[in-house]
CSV table of C-alpha atoms in Angstrom, one decimal:
chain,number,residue,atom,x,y,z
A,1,UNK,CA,0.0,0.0,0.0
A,2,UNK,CA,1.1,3.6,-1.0
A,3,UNK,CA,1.2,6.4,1.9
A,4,UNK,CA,-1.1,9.3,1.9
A,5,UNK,CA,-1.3,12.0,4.8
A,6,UNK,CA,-4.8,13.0,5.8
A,7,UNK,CA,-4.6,16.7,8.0
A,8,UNK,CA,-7.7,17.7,9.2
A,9,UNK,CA,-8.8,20.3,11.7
A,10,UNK,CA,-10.3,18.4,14.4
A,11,UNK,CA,-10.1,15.2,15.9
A,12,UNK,CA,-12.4,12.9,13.2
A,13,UNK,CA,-13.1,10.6,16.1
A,14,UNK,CA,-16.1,9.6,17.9
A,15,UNK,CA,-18.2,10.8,14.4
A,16,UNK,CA,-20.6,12.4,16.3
A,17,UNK,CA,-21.5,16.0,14.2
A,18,UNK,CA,-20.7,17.2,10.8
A,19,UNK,CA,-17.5,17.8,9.7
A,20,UNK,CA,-16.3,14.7,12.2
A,21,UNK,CA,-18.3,12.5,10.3
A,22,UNK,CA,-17.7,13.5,7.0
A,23,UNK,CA,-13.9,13.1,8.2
A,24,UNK,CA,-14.0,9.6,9.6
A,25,UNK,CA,-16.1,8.1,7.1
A,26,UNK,CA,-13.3,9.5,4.6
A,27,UNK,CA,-10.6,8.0,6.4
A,28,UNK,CA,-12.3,4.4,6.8
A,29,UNK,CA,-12.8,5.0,3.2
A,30,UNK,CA,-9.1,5.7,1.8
A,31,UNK,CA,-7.4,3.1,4.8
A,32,UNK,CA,-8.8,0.6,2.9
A,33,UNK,CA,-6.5,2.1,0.5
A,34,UNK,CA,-3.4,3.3,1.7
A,35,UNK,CA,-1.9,3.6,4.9
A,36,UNK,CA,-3.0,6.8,6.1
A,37,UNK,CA,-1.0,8.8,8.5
A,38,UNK,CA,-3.5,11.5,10.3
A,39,UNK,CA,-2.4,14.7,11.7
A,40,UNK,CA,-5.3,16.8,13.2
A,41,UNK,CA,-6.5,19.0,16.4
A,42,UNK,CA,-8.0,18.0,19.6
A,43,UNK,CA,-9.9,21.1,21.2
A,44,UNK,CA,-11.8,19.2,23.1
A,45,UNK,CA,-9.9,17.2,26.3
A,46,UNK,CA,-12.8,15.0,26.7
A,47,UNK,CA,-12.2,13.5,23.3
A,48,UNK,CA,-8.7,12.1,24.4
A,49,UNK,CA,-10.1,9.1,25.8
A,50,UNK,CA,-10.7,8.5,22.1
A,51,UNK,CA,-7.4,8.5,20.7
A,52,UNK,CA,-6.7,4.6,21.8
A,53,UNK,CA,-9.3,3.8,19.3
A,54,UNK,CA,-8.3,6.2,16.0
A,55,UNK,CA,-4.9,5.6,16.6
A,56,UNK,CA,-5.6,1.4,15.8
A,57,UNK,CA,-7.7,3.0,12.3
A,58,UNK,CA,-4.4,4.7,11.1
A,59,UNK,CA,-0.5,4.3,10.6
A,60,UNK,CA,1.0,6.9,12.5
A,61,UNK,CA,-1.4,9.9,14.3
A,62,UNK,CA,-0.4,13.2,15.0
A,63,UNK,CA,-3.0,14.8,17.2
A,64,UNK,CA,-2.1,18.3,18.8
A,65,UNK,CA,-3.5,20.0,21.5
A,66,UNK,CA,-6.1,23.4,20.3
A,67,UNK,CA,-6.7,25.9,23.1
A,68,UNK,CA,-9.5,27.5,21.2
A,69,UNK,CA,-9.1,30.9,23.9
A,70,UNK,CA,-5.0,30.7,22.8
A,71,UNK,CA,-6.1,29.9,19.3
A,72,UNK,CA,-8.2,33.2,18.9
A,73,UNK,CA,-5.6,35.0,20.8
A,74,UNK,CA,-2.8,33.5,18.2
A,75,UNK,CA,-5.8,34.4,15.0
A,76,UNK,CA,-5.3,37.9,16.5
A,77,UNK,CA,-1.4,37.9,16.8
A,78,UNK,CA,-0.7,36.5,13.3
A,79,UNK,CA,-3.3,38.6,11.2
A,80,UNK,CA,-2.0,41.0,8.7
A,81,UNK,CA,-3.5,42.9,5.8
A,82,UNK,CA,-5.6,40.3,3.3
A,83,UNK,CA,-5.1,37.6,6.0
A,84,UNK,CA,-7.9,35.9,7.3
A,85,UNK,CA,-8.2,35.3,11.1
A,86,UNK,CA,-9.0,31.3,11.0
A,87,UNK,CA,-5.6,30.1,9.1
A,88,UNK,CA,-3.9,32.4,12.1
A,89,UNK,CA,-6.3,30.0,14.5
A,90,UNK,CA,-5.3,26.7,12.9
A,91,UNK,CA,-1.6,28.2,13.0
A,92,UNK,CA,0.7,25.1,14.4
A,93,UNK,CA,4.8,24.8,15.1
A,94,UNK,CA,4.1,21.6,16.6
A,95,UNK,CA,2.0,19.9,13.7
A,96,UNK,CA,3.8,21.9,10.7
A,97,UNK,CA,6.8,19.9,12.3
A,98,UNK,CA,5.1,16.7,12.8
A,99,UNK,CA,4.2,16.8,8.9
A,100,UNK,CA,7.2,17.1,7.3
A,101,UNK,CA,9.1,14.7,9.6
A,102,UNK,CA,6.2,12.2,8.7
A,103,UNK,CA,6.7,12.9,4.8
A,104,UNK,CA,10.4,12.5,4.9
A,105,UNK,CA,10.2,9.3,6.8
A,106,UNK,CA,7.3,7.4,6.3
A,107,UNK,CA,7.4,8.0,2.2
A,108,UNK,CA,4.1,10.1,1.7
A,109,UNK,CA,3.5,10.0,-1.7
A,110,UNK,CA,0.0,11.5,-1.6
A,111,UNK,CA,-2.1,14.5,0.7
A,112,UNK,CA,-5.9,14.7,1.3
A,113,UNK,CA,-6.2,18.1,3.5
A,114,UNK,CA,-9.6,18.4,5.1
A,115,UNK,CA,-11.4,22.2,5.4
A,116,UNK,CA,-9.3,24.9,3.7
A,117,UNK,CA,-7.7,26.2,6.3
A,118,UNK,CA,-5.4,23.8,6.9
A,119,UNK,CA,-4.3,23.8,3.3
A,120,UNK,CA,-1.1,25.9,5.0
A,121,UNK,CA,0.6,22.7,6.1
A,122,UNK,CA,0.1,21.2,2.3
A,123,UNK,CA,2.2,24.5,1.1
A,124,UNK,CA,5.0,23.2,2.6
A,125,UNK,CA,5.0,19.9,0.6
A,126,UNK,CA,6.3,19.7,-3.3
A,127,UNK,CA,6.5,17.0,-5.6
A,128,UNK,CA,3.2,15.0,-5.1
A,129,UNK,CA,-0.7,15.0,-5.9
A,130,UNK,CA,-3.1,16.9,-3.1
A,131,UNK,CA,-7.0,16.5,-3.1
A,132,UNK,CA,-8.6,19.3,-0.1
A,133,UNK,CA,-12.0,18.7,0.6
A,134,UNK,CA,-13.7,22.0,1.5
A,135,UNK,CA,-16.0,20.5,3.8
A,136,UNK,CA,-18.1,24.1,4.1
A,137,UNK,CA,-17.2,27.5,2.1
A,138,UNK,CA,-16.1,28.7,5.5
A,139,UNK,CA,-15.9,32.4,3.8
A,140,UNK,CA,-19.5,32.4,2.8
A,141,UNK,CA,-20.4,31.2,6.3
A,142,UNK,CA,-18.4,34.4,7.8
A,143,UNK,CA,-20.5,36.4,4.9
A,144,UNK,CA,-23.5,35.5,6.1
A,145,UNK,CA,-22.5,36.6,9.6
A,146,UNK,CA,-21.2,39.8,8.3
A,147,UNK,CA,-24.5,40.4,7.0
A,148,UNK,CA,-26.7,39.3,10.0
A,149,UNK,CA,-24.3,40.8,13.2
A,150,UNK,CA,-24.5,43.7,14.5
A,151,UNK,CA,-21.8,46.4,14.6
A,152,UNK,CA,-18.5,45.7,15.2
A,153,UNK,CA,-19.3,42.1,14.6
A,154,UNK,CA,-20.4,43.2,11.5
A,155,UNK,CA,-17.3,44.6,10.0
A,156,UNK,CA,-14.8,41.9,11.9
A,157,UNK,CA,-16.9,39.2,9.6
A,158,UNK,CA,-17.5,40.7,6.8
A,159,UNK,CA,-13.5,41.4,6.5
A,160,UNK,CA,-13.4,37.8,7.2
A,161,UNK,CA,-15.5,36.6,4.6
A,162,UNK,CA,-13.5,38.4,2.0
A,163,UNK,CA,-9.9,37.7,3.0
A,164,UNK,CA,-11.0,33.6,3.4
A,165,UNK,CA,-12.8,34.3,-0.3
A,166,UNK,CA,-9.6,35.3,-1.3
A,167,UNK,CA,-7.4,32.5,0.1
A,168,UNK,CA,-9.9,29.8,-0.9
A,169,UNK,CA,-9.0,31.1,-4.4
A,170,UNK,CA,-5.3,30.7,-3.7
A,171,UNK,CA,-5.9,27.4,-1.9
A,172,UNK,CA,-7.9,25.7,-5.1
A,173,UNK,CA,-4.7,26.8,-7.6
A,174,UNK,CA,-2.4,25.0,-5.3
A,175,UNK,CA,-4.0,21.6,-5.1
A,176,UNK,CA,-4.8,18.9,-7.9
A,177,UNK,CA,-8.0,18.5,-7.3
A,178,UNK,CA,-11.1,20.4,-4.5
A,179,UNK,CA,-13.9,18.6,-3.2
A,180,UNK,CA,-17.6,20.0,-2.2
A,181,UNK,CA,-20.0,18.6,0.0
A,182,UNK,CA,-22.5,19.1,-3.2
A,183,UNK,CA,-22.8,20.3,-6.9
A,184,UNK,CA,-24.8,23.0,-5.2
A,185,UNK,CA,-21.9,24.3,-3.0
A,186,UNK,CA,-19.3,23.4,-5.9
A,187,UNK,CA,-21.9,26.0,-8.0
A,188,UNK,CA,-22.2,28.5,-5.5
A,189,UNK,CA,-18.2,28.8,-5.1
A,190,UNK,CA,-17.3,28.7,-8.8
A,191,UNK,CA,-19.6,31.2,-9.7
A,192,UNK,CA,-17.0,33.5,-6.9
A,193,UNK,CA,-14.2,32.2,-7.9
A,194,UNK,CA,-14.7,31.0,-12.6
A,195,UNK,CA,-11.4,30.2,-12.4
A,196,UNK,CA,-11.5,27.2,-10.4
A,197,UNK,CA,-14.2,25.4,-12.8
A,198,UNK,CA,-12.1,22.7,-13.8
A,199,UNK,CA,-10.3,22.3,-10.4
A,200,UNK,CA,-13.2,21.4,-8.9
A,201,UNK,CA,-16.0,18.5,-8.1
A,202,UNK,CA,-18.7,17.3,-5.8
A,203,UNK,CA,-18.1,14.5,-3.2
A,204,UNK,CA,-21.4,14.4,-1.0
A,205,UNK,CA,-22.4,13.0,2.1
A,206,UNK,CA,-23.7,10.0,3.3
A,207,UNK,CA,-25.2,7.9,6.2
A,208,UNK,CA,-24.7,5.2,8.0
A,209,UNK,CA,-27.4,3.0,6.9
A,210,UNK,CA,-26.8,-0.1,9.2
A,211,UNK,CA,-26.3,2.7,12.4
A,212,UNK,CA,-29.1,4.6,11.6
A,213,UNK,CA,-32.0,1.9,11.1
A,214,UNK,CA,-35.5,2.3,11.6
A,215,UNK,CA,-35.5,-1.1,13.0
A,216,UNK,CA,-33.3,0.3,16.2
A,217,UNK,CA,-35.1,-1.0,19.4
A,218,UNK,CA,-33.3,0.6,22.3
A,219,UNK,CA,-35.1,2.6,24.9
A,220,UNK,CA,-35.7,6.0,25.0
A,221,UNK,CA,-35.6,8.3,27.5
A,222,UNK,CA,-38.6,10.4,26.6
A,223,UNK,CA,-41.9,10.5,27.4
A,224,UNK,CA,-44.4,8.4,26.5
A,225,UNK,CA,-47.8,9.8,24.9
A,226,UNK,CA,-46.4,13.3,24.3
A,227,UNK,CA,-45.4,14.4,20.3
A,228,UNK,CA,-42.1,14.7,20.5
A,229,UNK,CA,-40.5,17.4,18.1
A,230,UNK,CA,-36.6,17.0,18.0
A,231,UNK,CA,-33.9,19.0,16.7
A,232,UNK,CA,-30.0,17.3,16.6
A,233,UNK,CA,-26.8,19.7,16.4
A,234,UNK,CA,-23.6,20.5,17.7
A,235,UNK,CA,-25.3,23.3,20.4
A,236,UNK,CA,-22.0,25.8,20.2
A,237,UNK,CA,-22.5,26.4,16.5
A,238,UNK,CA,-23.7,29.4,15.6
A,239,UNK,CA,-26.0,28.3,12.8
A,240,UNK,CA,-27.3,26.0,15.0
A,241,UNK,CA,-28.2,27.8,17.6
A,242,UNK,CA,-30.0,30.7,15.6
A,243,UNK,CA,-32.2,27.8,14.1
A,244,UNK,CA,-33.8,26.6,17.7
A,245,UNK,CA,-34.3,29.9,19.0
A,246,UNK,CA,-35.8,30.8,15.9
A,247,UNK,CA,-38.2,27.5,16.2
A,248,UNK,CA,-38.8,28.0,19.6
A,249,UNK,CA,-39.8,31.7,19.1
A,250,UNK,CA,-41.6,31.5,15.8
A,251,UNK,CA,-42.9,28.2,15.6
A,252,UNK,CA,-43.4,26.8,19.3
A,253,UNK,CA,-46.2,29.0,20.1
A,254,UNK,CA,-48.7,27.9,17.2
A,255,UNK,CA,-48.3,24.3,18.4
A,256,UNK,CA,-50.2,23.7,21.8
A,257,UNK,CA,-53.4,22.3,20.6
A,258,UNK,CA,-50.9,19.4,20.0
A,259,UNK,CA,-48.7,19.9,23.3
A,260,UNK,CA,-45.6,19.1,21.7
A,261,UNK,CA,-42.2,18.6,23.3
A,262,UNK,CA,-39.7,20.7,21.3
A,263,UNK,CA,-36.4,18.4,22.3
A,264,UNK,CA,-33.2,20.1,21.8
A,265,UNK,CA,-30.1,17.5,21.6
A,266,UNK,CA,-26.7,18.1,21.4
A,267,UNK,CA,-23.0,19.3,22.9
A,268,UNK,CA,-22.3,21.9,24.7
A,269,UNK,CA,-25.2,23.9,24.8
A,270,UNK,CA,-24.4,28.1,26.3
A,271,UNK,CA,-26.4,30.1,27.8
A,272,UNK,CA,-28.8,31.2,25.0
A,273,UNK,CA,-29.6,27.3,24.1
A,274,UNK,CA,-30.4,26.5,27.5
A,275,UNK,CA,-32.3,29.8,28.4
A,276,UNK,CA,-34.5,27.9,26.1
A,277,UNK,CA,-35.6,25.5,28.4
A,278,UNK,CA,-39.4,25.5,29.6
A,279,UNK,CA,-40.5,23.1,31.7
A,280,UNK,CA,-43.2,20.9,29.9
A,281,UNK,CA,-42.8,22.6,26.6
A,282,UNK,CA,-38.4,22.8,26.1
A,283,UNK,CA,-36.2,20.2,26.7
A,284,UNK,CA,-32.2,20.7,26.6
A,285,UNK,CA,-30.4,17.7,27.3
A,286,UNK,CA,-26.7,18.5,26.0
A,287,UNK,CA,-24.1,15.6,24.8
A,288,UNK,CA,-25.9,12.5,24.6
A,289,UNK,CA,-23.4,9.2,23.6
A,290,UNK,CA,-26.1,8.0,21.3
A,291,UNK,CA,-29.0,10.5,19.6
A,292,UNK,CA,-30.8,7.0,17.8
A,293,UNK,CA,-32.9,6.7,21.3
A,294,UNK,CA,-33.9,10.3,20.7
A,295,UNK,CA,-34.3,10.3,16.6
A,296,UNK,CA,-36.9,6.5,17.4
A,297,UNK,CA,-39.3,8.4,19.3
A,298,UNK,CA,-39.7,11.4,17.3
A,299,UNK,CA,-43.0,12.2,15.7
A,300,UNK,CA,-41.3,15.3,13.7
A,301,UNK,CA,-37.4,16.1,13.2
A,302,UNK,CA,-36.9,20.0,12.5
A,303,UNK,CA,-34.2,21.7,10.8
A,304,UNK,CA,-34.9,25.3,11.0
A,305,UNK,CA,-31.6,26.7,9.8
A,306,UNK,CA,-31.5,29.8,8.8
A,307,UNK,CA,-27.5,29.7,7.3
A,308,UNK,CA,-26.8,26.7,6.1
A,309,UNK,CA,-23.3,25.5,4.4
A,310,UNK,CA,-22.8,22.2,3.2
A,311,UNK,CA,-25.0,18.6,3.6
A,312,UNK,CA,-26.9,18.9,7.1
A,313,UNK,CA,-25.8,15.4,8.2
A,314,UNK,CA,-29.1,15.7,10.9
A,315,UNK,CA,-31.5,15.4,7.9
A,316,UNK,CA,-29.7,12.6,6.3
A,317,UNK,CA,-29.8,10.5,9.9
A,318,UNK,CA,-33.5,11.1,10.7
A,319,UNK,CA,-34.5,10.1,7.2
A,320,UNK,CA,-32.5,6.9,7.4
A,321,UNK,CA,-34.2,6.5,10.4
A,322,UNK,CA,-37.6,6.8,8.9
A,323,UNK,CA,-38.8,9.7,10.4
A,324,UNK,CA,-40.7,12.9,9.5
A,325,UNK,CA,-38.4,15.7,8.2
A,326,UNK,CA,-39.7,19.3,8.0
A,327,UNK,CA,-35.7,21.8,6.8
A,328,UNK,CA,-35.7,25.4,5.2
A,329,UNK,CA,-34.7,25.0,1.9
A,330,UNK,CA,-31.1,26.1,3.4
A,331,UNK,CA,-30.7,22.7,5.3
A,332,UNK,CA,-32.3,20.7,2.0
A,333,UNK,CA,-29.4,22.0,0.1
A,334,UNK,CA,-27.6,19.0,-1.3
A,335,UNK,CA,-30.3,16.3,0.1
A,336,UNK,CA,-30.7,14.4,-2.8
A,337,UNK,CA,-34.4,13.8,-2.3
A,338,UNK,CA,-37.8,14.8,-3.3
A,339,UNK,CA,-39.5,17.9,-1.4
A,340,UNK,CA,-43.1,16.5,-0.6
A,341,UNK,CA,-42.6,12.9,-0.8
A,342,UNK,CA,-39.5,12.5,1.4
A,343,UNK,CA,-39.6,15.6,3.7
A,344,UNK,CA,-41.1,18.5,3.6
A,345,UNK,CA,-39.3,21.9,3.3
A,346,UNK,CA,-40.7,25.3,4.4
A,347,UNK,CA,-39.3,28.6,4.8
A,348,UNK,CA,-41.0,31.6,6.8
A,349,UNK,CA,-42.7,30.6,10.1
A,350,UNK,CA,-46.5,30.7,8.9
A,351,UNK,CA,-45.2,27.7,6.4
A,352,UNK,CA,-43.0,26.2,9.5
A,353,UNK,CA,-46.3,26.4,11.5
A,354,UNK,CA,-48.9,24.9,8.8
A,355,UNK,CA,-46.4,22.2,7.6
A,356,UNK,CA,-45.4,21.1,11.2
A,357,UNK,CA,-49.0,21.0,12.1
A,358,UNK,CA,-49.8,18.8,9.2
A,359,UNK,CA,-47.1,16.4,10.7
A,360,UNK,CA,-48.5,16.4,14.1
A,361,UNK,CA,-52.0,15.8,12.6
A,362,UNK,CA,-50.9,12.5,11.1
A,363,UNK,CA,-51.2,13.8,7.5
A,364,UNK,CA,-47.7,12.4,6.0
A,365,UNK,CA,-47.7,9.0,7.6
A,366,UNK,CA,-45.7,7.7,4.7
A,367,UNK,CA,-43.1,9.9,4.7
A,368,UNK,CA,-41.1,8.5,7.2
A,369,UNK,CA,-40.7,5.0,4.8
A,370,UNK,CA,-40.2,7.2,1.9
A,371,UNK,CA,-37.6,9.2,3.5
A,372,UNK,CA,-35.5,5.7,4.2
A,373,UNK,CA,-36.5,4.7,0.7
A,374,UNK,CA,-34.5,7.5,-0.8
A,375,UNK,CA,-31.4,7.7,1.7
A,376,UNK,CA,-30.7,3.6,0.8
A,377,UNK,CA,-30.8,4.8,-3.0
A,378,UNK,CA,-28.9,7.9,-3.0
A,379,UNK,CA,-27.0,8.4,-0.1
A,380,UNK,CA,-24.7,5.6,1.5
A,381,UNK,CA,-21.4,6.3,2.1
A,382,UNK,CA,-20.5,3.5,-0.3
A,383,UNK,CA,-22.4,5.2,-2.8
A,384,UNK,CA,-21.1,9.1,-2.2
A,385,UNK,CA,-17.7,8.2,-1.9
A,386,UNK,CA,-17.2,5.6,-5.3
A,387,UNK,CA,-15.7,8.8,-7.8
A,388,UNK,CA,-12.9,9.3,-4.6
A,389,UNK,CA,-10.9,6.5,-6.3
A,390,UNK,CA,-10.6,8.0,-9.8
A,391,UNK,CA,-9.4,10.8,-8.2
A,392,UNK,CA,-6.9,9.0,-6.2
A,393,UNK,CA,-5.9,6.7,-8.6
A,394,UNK,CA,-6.9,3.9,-7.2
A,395,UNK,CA,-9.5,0.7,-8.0
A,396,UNK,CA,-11.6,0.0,-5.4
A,397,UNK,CA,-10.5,-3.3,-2.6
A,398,UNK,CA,-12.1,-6.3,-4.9
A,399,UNK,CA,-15.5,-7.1,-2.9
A,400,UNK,CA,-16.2,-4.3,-1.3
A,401,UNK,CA,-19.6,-2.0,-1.6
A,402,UNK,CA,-17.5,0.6,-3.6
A,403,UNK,CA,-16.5,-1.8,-6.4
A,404,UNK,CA,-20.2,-2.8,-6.8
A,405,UNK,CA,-21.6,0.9,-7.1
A,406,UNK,CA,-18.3,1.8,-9.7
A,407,UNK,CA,-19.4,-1.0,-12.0
């Protein structure tokens, strides 16, 4: 097997939100492949106990303590004119080091850099093919800030949405190849950036199809006899939490003839999320080890986000697990599904309200099945990660899932 380097900003392991799953399913993917030597960020101290078990998926691992307080303080430090803050943040000695001591002696012939601002460390390697996976058009998602903050938020984002712009463009000239998360996103940037057109492609998302079953049969910690209306997301994420207090301001109060329970799941919920909580009406239960318990006894799964970058890995998961999907269409981007049949997508609160009442009602009890239906056809990870190996240059492992779906 041929040696490929995989950097990536945050620890891939447990793949428990977004980009972390995106990131481990990619590595399972290409170790199947190559020996894969993974240098990353921990900015979390609970996830060390996890390093044991990604250090037995990979060759060597590199993981580096993030001090995300140090980090901004280090953004801050290193900015200059036309630099954007987050490549100061992501700014490492330690791992620049550990890279090109792992290139020189373990024989990297190959780089897969995950999120662009780590593309930095692949600057400082010559000589052989490099694929960098976007993940989310981070200077878009700083746009959108720029344009919904308030002053001097306003200005501090908006500078940072053009500077990233600016080294995205850099960043796709220097690499072989750039992935997106979808040909929406891959559209979106190449109509900022023409040039990169040819440089470009989409690699989307996918789900766990045996994890997230609609035949899981654990118990679940919520009530019995009360609608249950749940919402799934890393709770310090901006996005994120601008889409439940949105839902639980907007939405919420047009619901009590059917006395829902609005259930809000997810890490590290701050003060605004869990200001949210109303006893009877708001649950906020924080990091949970396993959301499937939570995702079974749902009668409606919400995705109210208002920005939305890349494939919302929350609507892929509740549809595999046959439930009721209402997202704006910012969180459908991507879904390859149909808007009706598989879940239903609303923007505006009076369309929130009358398509979340005709859930509760019991009007789409098909959905759900239909939902599954069209994650097992279009979005395994099997499925969204076949056209990786062309890139690569590599044929699928004989027998596997991938060989079957590049036939």
């Amino acid at each position: 097997m041929r040696d490929l380097m995989f950097l990536c900003h945050r620890i891939p392991y447990p793949p428990d939100k977004g980009d972390k799953i995106r990131a481990y399913h990619l590595i399972e993917h290409l170790r199947a492949r190559f020996r894969v030597h993974l240098g990353c960020f921990i900015d979390d101290p609970a996830d060390a106990v996890h390093l044991p078990a990604l250090r037995a998926r990979v060759a060597s691992l590199g993981c580096f303590p993030l001090d995300p307080r140090r980090a901004r303080l280090r953004a801050l430090w290193r900015c200059r004119p036309g630099m954007p803050l987050l490549t100061g943040y992501f700014h490492d000695p330690a791992l620049a080091s550990w890279v090109d001591a792992t290139v020189r002696e373990q024989g990297v012939s190959q780089i897969v850099v995950f999120s662009a601002a780590m593309a930095q460390y692949a600057d400082r390697i010559s000589g052989m093919p490099k694929l960098l996976d976007f993940v989310d058009i981070d200077s878009e998602k700083f746009a959108a800030y720029g344009r919904t903050s308030a002053w001097p938020k306003r200005l501090v984002w908006a500078r940072e949405g053009r500077t990233l712009l600016a080294y995205e463009r850099a960043a796709v000239r220097r690499f072989d190849r750039s992935l997106f998360v979808s040909e929406a996103e891959r559209g979106h940037f190449t109509r900022l950036a023409p040039e990169s057109e040819a440089l470009t492609m989409a690699i989307g998302n996918g789900v766990d199809l045996d994890y997230f079953s609609p035949d899981f049969a654990g118990a679940s910690p919520l009530p019995v006899g009360r609608k249950i209306i749940l919402f799934t997301g890393a709770m310090d994420y901006r996005p994120n939490i601008e889409a439940v207090r949105w839902f639980v301001d907007e939405v919420m109060p047009d619901l009590g003839a059917f006395d829902p329970l609005f259930v809000i799941v997810g890490s590290n919920p701050g003060p605004a999320v869990l200001g949210l909580a109303r006893e009877g009406s708001v649950m906020v239960t924080g990091r949970v080890a396993d959301t499937r318990p939570y995702l079974a006894r749902a009668d409606l799964v919400v995705a109210p986000l208002q920005i939305g970058r890349g494939v919302q890995n929350k609507v892929l998961e509740a549809m595999a697990m046959a439930r009721p999907v209402l997202a704006t269409s910012a969180a459908f981007t991507g879904i390859a599904a149909v808007a009706g049949r598989d879940l239903l997508v609303a923007d505006g609160a009076a369309c929130w309200i009358d398509q979340a009442v005709s859930v509760l009602a019991g009007r789409h009890g098909a959905m759900g099945m239909a939902a599954r239906l069209a994650v097992e056809a279009r979005h395994s990870w099997a499925r969204a990660l076949a056209p990786l190996d062309a890139v690569l240059g590599v044929p699928a492992p004989v027998g596997t899932m991938e060989e079957q779906v590049s036939a």
